[in-house]
CSV table of C-alpha atoms in Angstrom, one decimal:
chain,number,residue,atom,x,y,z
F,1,UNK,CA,95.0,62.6,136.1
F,2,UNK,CA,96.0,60.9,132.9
F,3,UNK,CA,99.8,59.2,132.7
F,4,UNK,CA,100.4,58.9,128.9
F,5,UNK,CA,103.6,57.8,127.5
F,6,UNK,CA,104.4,59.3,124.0
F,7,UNK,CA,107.2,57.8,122.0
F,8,UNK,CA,110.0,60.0,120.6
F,9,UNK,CA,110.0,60.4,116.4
F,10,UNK,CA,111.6,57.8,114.3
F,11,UNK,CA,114.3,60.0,112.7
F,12,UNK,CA,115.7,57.2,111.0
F,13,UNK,CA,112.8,56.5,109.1
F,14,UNK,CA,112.1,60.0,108.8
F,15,UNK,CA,115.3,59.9,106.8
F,16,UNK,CA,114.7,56.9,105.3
F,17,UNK,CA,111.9,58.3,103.5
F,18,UNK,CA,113.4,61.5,102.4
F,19,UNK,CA,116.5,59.6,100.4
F,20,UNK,CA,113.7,57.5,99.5
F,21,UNK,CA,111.9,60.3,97.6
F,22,UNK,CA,115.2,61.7,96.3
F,23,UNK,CA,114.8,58.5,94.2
F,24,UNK,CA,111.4,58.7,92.6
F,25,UNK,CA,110.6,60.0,89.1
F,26,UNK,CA,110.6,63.7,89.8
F,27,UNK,CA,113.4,66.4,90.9
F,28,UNK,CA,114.0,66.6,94.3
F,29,UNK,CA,112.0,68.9,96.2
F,30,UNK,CA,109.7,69.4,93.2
F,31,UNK,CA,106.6,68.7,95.1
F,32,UNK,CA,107.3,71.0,97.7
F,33,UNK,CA,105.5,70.6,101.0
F,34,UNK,CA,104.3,67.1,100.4
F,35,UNK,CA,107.8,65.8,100.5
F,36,UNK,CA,108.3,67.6,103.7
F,37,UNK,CA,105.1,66.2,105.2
F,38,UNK,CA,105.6,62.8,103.9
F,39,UNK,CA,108.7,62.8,105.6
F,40,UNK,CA,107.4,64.1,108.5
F,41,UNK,CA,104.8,61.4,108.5
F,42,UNK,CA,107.4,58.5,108.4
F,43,UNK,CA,108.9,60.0,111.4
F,44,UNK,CA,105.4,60.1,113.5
F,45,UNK,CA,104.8,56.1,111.9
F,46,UNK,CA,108.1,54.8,112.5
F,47,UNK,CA,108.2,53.7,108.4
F,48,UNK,CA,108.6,54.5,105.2
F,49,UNK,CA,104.9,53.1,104.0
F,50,UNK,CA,102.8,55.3,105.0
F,51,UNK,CA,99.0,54.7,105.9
F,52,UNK,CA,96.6,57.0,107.1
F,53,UNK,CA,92.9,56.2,106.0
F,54,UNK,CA,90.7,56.0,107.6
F,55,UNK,CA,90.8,59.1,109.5
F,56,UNK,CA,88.7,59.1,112.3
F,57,UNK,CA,87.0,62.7,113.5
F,58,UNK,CA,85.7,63.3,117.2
F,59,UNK,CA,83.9,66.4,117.7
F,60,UNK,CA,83.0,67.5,121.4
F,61,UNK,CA,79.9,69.4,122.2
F,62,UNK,CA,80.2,71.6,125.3
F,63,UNK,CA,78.2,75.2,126.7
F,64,UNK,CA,80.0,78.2,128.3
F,65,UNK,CA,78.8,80.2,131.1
F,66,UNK,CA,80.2,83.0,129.8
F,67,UNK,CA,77.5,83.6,127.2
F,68,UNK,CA,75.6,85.1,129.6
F,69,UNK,CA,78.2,87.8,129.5
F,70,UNK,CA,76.7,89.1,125.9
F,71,UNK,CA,79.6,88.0,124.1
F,72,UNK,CA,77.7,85.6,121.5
F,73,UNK,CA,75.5,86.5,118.6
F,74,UNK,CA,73.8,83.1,119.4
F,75,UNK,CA,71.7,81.9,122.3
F,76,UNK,CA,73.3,78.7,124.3
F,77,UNK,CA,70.6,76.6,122.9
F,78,UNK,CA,72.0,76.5,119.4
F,79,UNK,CA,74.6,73.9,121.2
F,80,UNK,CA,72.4,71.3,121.7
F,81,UNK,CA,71.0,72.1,118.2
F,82,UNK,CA,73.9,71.9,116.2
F,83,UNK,CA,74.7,68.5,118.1
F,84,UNK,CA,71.6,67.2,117.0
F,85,UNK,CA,72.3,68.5,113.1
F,86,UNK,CA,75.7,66.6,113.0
F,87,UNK,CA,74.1,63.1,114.5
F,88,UNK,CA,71.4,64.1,111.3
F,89,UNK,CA,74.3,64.4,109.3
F,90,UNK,CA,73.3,67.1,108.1
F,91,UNK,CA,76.4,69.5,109.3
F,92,UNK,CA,79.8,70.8,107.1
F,93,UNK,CA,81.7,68.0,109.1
F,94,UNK,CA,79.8,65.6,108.0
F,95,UNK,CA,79.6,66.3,104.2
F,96,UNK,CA,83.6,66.7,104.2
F,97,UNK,CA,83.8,63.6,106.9
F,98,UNK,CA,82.1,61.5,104.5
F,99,UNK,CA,83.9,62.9,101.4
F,100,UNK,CA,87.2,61.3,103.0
F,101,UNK,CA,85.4,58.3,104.2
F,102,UNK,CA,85.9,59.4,107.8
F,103,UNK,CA,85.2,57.3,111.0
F,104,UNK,CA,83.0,59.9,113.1
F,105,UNK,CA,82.2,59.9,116.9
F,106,UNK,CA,80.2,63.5,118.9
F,107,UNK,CA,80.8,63.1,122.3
F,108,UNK,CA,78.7,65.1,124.6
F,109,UNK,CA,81.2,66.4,127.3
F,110,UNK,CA,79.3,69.2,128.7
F,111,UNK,CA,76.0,70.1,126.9
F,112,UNK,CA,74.0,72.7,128.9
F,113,UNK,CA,70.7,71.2,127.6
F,114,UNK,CA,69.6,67.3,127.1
F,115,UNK,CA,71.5,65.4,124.2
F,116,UNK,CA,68.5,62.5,123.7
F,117,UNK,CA,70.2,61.3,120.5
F,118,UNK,CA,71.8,57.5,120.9
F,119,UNK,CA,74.3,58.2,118.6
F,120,UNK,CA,75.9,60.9,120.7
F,121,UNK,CA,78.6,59.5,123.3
F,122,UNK,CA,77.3,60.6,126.8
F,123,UNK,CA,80.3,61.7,128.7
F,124,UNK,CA,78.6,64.5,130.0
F,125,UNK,CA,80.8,66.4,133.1
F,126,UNK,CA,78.7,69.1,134.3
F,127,UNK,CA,75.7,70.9,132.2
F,128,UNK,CA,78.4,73.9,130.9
F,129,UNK,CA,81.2,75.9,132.4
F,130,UNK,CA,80.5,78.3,134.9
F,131,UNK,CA,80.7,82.0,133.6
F,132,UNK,CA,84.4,82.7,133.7
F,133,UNK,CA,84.1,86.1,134.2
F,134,UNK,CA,82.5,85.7,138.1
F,135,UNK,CA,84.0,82.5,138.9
F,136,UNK,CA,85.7,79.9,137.9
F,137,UNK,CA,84.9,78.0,134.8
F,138,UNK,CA,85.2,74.5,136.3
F,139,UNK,CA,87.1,72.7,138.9
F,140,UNK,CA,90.5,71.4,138.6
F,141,UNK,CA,89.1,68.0,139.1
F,142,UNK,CA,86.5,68.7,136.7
F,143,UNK,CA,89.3,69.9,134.2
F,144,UNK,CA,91.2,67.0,134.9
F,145,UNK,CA,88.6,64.5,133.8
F,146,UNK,CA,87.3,66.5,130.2
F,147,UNK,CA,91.3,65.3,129.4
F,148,UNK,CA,90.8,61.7,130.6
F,149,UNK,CA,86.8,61.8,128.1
F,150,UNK,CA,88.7,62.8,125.5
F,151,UNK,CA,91.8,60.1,126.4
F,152,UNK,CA,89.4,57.2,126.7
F,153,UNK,CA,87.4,58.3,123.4
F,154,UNK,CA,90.6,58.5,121.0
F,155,UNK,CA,91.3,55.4,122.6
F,156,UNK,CA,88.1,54.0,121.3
F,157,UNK,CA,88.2,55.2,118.0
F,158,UNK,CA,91.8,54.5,117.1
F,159,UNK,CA,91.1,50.7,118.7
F,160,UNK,CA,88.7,51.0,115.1
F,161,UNK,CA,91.9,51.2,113.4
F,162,UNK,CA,91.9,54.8,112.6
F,163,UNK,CA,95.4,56.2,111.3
F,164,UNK,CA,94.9,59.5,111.8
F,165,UNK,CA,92.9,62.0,113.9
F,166,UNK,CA,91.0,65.3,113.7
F,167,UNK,CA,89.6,66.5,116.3
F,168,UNK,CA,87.0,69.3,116.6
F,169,UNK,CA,84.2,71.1,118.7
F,170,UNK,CA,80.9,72.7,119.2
F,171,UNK,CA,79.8,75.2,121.3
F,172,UNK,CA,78.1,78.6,122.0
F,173,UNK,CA,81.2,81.0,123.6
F,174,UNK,CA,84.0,78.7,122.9
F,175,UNK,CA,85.9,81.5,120.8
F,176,UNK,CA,85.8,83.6,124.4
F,177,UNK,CA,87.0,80.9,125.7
F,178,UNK,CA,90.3,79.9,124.0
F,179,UNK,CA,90.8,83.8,123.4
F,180,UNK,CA,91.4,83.5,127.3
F,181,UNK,CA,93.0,80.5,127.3
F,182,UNK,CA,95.7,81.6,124.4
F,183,UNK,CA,95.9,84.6,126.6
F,184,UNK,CA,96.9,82.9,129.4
F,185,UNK,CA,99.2,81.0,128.0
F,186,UNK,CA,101.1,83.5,125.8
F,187,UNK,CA,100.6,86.6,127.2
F,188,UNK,CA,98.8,88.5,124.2
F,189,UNK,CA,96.8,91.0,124.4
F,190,UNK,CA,93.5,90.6,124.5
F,191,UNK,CA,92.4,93.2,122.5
F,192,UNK,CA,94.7,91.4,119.4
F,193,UNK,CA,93.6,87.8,119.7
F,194,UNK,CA,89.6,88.2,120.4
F,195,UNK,CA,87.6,88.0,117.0
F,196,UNK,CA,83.7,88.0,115.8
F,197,UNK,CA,83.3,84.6,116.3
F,198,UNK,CA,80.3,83.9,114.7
F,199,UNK,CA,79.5,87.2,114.0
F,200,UNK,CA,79.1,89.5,116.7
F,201,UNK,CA,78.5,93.4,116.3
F,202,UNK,CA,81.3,95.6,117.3
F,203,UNK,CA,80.0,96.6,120.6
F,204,UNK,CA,79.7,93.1,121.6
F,205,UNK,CA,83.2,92.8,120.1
F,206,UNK,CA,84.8,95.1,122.3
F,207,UNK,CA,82.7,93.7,125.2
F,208,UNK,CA,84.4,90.3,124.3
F,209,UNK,CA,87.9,91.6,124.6
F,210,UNK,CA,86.7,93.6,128.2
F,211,UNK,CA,85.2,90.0,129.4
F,212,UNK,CA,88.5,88.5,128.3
F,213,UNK,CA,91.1,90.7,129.4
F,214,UNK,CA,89.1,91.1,132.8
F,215,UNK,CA,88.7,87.3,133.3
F,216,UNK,CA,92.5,86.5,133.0
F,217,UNK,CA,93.6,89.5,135.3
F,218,UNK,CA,91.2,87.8,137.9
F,219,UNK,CA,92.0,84.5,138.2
F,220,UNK,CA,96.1,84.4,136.7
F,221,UNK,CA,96.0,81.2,135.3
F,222,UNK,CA,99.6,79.2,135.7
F,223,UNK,CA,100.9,79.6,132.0
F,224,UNK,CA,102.8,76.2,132.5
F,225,UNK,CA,99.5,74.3,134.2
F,226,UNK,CA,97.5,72.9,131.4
F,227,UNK,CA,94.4,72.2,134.4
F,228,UNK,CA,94.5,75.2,135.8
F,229,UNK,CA,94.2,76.9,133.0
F,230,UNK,CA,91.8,75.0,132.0
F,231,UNK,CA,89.6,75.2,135.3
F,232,UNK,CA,89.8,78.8,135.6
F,233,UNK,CA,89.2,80.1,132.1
F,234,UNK,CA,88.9,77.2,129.6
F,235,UNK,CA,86.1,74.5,128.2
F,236,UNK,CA,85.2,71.6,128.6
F,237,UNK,CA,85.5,70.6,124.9
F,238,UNK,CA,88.8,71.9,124.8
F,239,UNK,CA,89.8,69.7,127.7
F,240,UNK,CA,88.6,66.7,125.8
F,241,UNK,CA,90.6,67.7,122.4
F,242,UNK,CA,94.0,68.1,124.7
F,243,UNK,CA,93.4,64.4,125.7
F,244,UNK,CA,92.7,63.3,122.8
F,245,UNK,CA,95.4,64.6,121.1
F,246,UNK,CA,97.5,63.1,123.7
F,247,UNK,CA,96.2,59.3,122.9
F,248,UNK,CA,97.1,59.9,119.6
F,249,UNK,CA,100.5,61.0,119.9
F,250,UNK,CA,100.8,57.8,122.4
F,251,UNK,CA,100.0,55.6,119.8
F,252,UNK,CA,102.1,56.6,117.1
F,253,UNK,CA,99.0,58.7,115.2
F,254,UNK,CA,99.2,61.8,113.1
F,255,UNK,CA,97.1,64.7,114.5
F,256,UNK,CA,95.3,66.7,111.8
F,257,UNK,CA,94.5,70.6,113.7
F,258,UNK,CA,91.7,72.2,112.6
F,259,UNK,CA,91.5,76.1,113.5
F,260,UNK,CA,91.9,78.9,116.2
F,261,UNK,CA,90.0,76.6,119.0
F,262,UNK,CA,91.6,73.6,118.4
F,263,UNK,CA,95.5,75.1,117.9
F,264,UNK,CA,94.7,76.5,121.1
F,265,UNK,CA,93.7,72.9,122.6
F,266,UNK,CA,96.7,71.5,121.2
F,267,UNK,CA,98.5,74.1,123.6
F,268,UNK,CA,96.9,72.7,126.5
F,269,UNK,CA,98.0,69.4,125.0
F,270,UNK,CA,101.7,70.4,124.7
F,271,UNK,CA,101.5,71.5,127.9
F,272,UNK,CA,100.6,68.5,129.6
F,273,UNK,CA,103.2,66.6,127.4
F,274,UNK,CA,105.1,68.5,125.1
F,275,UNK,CA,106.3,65.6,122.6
F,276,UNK,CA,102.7,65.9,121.8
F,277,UNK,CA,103.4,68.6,119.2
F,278,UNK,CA,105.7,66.1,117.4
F,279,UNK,CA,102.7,64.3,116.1
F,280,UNK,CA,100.5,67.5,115.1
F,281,UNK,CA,99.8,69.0,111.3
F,282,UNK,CA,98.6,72.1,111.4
F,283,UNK,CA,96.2,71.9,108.7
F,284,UNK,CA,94.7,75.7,108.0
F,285,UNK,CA,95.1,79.3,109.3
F,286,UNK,CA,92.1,80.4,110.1
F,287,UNK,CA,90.7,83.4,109.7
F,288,UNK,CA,90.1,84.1,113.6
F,289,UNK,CA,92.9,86.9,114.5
F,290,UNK,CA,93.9,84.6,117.5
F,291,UNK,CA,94.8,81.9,115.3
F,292,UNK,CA,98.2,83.4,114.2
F,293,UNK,CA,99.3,83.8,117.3
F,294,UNK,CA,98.3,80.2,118.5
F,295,UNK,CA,100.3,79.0,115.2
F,296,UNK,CA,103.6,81.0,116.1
F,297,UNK,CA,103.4,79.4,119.5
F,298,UNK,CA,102.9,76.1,118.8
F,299,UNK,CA,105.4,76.5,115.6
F,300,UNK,CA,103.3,74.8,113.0
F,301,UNK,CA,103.2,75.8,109.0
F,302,UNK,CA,99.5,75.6,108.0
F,303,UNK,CA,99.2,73.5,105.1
F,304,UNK,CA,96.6,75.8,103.4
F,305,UNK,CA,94.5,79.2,103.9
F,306,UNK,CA,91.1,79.2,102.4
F,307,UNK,CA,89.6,82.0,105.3
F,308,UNK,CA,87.2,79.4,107.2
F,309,UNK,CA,86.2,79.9,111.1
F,310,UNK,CA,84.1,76.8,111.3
F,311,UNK,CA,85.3,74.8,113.4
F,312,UNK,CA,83.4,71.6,114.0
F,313,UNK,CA,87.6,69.9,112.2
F,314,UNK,CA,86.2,71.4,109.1
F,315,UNK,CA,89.6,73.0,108.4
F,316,UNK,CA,91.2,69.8,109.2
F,317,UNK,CA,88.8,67.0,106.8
F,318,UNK,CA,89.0,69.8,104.0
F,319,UNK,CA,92.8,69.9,104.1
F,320,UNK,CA,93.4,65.6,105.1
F,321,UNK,CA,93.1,65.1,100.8
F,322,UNK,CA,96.6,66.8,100.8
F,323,UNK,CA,97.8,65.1,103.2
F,324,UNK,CA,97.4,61.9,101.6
F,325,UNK,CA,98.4,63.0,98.7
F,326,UNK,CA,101.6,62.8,100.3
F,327,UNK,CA,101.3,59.3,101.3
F,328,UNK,CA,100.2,58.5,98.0
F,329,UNK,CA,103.5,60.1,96.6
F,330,UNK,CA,106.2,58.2,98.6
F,331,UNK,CA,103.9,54.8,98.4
F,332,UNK,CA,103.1,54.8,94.6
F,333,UNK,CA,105.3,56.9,92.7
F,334,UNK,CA,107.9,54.6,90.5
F,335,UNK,CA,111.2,55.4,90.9
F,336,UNK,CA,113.5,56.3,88.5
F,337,UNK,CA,115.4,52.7,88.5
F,338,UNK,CA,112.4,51.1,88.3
F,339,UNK,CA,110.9,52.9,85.4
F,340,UNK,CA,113.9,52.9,83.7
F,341,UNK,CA,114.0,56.5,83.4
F,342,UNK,CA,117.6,58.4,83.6
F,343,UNK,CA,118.3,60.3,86.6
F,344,UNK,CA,120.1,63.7,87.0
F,345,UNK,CA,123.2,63.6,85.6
F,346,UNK,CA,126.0,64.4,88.3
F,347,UNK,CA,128.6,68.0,87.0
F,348,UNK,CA,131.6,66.8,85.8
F,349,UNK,CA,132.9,70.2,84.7
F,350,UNK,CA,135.5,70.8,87.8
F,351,UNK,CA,137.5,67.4,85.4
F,352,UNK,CA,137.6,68.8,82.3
F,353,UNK,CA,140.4,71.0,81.3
């Protein structure tokens, strides 16, 4: 099991950057949310100057047993597919990757089928979760480890001198999978979390929220035990997200979420190590109905809502533009001594008579 260390925020430069920003050419607070995210960048950095480019994306690839259950509109072999579209760069993370100059890793963590591609990391645990709903998706061990491939791959990729992450996922079932997972942890009822996914009819919808429901009364995952959570109703993928998030958060570097599946990784995450959430921006709301209720848990604003259910950290590269927008506020914007432009003037009616 991983040992990670995150540091606490820097309030002080968290604060530093806010009377900072009370001093550029603009009213305060006029810019809304980026001043709030600029200063809640400066916190995660530990400085006023902010820097996050490149951003580096990771997307795991990992299979679910419980497909077999009929609660996909796609066979399993579109997994291996899509893995092989993305290294063709041919996939939506890939166009909005490239359109914010993104450093981009797949990582194969649990592929049912053979990922031949060299470009794809081979971290491969086991061919797919088992199916959920007659056993248990993995072992604890098993669980244990898809955190430590995800660790050791942020690792790698912030080493590159990435300054800010997005992580994000591919895989056939992984919707029934963090519907159980967010289930486990919160409580919620199946039957209000479970969505369409990628576009299931509704008999297969309510056989969804049946597998779900039916899976989590069976095995009661511990709601405070990230790994067995993850062993008895989770993904690999998801696994590997949560630890990557984690070696982020070590290393002082902002963590961009993407949608339903990943907000319900960063659960796991928080779980493990709950300072975690300190370095996470939530960065959509997606339109999966689960996705709400991961949001209230983990207590994040979304920075926009444009309806996607992608996944892949499309959400996340659509929204990162914003987000350094931000930066680019605090870093470039004159202030209002140096532009020799007069500031507000201060009431001096309570003196006159």
């Amino acid at each position: 099991m991983i040992q990670v260390n995150i540091p606490a925020l820097d309030l002080q430069a968290g604060d530093e950057a806010e009377a900072y920003s009370a001093t550029l050419t603009k009213p305060v607070g006029s810019l809304g949310r980026l001043e709030e995210l600029a200063v809640e960048l400066a916190r995660m950095k530990g400085t006023r100057t902010l820097e996050i480019t490149p951003p580096g994306i990771l997307v795991f690839a990992a299979d679910h047993g419980v497909v077999r259950e009929g609660v996909s509109a796609f066979p399993q072999e579109v997994t291996v597919q899509m893995v092989s579209n993305i290294v063709q760069g041919g996939a939506a993370i890939n166009v909005f990757g490239r359109q914010i100059g993104a450093t981009f890793q797949v990582v194969d963590v649990g592929v049912a089928g053979e990922v031949a591609e060299e470009a794809v990391s081979p971290r491969k645990i086991r061919p797919g979760t088992g199916s959920f709903l007659t056993e248990l998706a993995m072992t604890r061990e098993e669980a244990e480890q898809a955190v430590a491939v995800g660790y050791s791959e942020a690792e790698r990729l912030l080493g590159g001198g990435v300054k800010c992450l997005i992580v994000g996922e591919v895989g056939i079932g992984n919707t029934t999978a963090s519907s159980a997972v967010l289930s486990a942890i919160t409580g919620a009822d199946p039957a209000s979390i479970v969505g369409y996914g990628t576009g299931i009819s509704s008999t297969q919808h309510e056989r969804k929220i049946s597998v779900v429901r039916e899976a989590v009364e069976r095995h009661k995952p511990n709601p405070q035990d990230a790994y067995d959570i993850l062993s008895k109703v989770g993904g690999l993928e998801m696994g590997a997200m949560a630890g990557a998030m984690l070696a982020a958060a070590e290393n002082r570097v902002p963590i961009l979420l993407d949608g339903f599946i990943c907000t319900v990784s960063a659960l796991l995450a928080k779980l493990i190590d709950p300072r975690v959430a300190d370095y996470m921006i939530l960065s959509h709301q997606s339109a999966e109905p689960g996705h709400l209720t991961a949001i209230q848990h983990i207590r994040k604003q979304p920075i926009v809502q444009l309806d996607m259910r992608l996944g892949e950290g499309t959400g996340a590269a659509v929204a990162f533009p914003i987000l350094q927008a931000a930066v680019h506020m605090i870093n470039e914007m004159a202030t209002f001594e140096s532009a020799g432009v007069a500031g507000k003037e201060e009431d001096s009616s309570a003196t006159l008579s």
